[in-house]
XYZ file of C-alpha atoms in Angstrom:
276
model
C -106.954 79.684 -44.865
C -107.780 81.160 -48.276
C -109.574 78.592 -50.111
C -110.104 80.346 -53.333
C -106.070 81.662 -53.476
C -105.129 78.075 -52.602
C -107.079 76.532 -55.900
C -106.099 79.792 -57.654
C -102.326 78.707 -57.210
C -103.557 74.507 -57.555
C -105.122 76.067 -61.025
C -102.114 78.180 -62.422
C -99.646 74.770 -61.541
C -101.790 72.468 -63.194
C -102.145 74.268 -66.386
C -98.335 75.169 -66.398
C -98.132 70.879 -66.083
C -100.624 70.387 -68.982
C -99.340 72.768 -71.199
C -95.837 70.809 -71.203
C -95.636 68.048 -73.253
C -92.241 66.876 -71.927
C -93.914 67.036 -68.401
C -96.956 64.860 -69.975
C -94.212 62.056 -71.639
C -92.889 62.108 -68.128
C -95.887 61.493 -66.502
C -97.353 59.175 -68.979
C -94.102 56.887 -69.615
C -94.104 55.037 -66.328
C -98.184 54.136 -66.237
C -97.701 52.808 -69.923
C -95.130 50.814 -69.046
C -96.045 49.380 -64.820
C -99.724 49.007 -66.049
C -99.682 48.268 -69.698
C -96.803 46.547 -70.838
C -95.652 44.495 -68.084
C -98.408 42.931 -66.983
C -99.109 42.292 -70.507
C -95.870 40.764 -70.974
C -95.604 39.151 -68.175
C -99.472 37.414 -68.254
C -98.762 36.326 -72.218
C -95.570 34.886 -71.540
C -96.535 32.400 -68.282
C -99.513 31.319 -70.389
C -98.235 30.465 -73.416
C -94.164 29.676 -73.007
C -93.124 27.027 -70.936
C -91.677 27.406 -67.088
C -88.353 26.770 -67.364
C -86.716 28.979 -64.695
C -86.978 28.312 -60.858
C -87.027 31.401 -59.612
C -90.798 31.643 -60.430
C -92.013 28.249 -58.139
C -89.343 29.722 -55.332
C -91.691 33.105 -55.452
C -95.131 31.242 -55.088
C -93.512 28.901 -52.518
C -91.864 32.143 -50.663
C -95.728 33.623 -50.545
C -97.056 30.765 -49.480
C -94.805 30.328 -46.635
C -96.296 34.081 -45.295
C -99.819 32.713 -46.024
C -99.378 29.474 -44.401
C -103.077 27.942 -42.108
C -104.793 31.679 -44.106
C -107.788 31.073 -46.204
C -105.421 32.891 -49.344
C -102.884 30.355 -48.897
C -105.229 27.181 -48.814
C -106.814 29.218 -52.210
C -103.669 29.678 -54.261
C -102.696 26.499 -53.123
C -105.899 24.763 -54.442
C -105.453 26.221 -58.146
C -105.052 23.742 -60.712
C -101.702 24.550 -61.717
C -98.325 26.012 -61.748
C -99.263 28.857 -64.340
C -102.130 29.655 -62.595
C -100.382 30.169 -58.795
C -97.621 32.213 -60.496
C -100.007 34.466 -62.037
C -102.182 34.469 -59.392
C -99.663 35.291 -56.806
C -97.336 38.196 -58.672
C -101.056 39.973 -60.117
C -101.941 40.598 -56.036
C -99.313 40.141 -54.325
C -96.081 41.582 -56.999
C -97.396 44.019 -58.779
C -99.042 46.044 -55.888
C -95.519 47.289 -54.684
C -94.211 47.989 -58.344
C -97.861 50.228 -58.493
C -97.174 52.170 -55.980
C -94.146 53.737 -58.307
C -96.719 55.338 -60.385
C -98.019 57.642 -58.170
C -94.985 57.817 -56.267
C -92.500 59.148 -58.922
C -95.436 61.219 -60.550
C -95.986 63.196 -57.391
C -92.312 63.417 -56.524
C -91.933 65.143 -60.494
C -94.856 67.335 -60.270
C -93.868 68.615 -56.736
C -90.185 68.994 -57.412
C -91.295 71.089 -60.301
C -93.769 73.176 -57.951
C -90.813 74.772 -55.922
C -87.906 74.608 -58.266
C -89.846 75.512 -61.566
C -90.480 78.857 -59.713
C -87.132 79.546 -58.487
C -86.314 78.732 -62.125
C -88.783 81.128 -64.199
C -87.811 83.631 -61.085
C -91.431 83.870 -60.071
C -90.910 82.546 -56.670
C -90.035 86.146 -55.191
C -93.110 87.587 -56.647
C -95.296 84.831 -54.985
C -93.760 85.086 -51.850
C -94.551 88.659 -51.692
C -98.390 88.165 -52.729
C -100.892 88.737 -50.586
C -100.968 85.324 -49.476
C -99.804 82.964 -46.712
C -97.125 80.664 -46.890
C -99.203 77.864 -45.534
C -101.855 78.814 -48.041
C -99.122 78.711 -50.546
C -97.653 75.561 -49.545
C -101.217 73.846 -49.411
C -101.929 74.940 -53.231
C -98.534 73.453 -54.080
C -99.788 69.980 -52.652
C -102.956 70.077 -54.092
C -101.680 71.165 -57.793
C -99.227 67.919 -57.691
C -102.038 65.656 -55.950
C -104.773 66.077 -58.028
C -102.770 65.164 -61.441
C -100.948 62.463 -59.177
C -103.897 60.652 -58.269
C -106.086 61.424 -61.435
C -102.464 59.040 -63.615
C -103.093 56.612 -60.707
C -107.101 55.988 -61.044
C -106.632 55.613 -64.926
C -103.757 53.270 -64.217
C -105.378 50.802 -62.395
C -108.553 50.662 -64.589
C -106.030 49.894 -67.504
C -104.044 47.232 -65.607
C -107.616 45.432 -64.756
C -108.527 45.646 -68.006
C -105.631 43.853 -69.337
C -105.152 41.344 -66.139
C -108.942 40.494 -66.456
C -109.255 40.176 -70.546
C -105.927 38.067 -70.311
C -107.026 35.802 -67.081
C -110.874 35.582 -66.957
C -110.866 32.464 -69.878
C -108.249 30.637 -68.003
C -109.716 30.930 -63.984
C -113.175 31.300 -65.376
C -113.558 33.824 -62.438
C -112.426 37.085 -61.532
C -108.499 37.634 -60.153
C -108.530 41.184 -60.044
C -109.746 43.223 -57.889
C -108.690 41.711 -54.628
C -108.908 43.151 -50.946
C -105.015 43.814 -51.312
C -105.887 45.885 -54.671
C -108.871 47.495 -53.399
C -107.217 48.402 -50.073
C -104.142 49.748 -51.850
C -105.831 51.930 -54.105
C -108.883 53.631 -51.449
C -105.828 54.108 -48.538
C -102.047 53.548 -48.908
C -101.923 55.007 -52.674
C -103.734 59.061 -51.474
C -101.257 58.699 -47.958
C -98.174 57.404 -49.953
C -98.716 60.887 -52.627
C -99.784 62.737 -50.073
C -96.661 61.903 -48.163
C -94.325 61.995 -51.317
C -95.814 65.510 -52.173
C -94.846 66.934 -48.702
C -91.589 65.596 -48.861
C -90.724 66.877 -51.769
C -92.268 70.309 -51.604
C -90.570 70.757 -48.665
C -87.270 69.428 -50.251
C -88.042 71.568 -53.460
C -88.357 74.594 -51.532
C -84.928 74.709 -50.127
C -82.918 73.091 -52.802
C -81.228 75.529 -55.342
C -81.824 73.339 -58.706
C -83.769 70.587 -60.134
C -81.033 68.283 -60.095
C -80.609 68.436 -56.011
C -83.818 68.623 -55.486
C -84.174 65.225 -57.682
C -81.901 63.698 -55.551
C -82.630 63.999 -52.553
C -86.536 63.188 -53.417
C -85.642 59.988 -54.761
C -84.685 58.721 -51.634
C -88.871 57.813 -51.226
C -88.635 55.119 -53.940
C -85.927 52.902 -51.578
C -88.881 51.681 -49.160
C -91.270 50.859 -52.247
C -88.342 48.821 -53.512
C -88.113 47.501 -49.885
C -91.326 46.310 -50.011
C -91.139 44.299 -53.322
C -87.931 42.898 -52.205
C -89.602 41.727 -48.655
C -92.279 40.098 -51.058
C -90.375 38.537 -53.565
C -88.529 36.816 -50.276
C -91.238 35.640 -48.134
C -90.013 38.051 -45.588
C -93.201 40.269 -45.701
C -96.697 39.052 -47.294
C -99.177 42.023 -48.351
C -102.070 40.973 -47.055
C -105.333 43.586 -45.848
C -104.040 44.136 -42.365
C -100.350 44.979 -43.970
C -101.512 46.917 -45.988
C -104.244 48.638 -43.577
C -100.869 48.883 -41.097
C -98.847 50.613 -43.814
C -101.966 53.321 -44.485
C -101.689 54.318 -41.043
C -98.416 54.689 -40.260
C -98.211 57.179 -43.795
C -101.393 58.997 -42.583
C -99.476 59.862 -39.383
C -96.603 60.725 -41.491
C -98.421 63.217 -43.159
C -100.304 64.360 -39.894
C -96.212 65.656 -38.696
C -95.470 66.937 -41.677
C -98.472 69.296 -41.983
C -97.745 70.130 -38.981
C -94.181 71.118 -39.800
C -95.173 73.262 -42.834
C -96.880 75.312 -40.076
C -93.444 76.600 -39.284
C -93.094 78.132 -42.354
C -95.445 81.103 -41.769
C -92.297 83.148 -41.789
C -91.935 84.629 -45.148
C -88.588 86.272 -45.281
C -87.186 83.011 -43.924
C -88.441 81.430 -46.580
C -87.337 84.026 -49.131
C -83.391 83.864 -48.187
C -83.788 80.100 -48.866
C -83.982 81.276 -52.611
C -80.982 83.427 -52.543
């Protein structure tokens, strides 16, 4: 392993991502919107308008079912009202699921434009016949979509406390945000969920023959996020610390096979015909 070719290529990707400003609106758009504006939104509007639709008291009540005899449940049930359960209840237990799109879709666009950008600019031919490993190549791929990835993802969450606390602290009079859930999220399943999002879709990158395909077929990550926030908004599956401990694992050994598959692809002129 070639450390200093790996962050060479991690280096040249990174600055090819910064120095795109329609790459940047990409990458920007989604935090803006999952960390900024809707929990904005949604905070102002249970405060100040009145509850008039159901389907908010069936959510708390389909969360408390999963919590039921837990310390959590006995606390949100103990709140003093209606406003503050729903808010309490989609801030840690909602919008942890609809986070994990940011660094999700981030990684999948960098990494889809690691592979397929280079077939594209036809540079991928004159990498492949560097004087550097595939494996070292595919690593430097990885790390030039992770770093950005995570980098969105930190800054994200510091802006959705900000908001959730400034908007919330007056009207608990304590602290709602950061839980165990949020903490646990952020320090394990968010690095094994890009991690695992990057592999998949530099591997998928590398053999598809556009952008468009390579889309595609990369998108299909996003279906068990949406799982998840489905399974919550039901009372079929709570997030609670040991969920979300269970989830960490099973993506780090996710990410264990898949390293291990990129192994395989020491061979360099199989790789090559792949971007004929």
């Amino acid at each position: 392993m070639n450390k200093r070719l790996i962050w060479l290529i991690a280096s040249k990707d990174i600055k090819a991502i910064t120095s795109s400003v329609q790459v940047w609106l990409g990458l920007i758009l989604l935090p803006v919107i999952f960390s900024v504006i809707l929990p904005l939104a949604f905070i102002l509007a249970i405060k100040y308008l009145p509850l008039t639709s159901p389907e908010f008291t069936d959510l708390v009540d389909n969360i408390l079912k999963g919590l039921q005899e837990t310390k959590a449940g006995e606390f949100i049930s103990s709140l003093p009202s209606m406003k503050h359960q729903i808010i309490f209840v989609v801030i840690n237990y909602m919008f942890g699921s609809i986070f994990l799109l940011i660094p999700t879709l981030n990684a999948m666009m960098i990494a889809l434009h690691s592979f397929v950008g280079e077939k594209e600019r036809r540079s991928m031919e004159t990498l492949l016949f560097s004087p550097i490993t595939v494996k070292d190549l595919f690593l430097g791929k990885v790390l030039s979509a992770f770093i950005p990835a995570i980098g969105i993802t930190l800054i994200s969450f510091v802006l959705f406390g900000m908001i959730t606390i400034s908007l919330t602290y007056n009207m608990f009079g304590f602290l709602i945000f950061p839980n165990t859930n949020w903490l646990i999220l952020i320090l394990c399943v968010v690095p094994m969920i890009t991690i695992m999002t990057i592999l998949v879709n530099v591997f998928v990158s590398a053999r598809a023959k556009g952008f468009q395909e390579a889309q595609q077929m990369g998108g299909l990550l996003i279906l068990p996020i949406m799982g998840l926030f489905v399974g919550q908004a039901t009372g079929f599956l709570v997030m609670n610390p040991v969920v979300l401990s269970l989830i960490g694992f099973i993506l780090l050994i996710i990410n264990l096979v898949l390293l291990k598959l990129m192994t395989k692809y020491n061979d360099r002129n199989r790789l090559f015909e792949q971007q004929i």
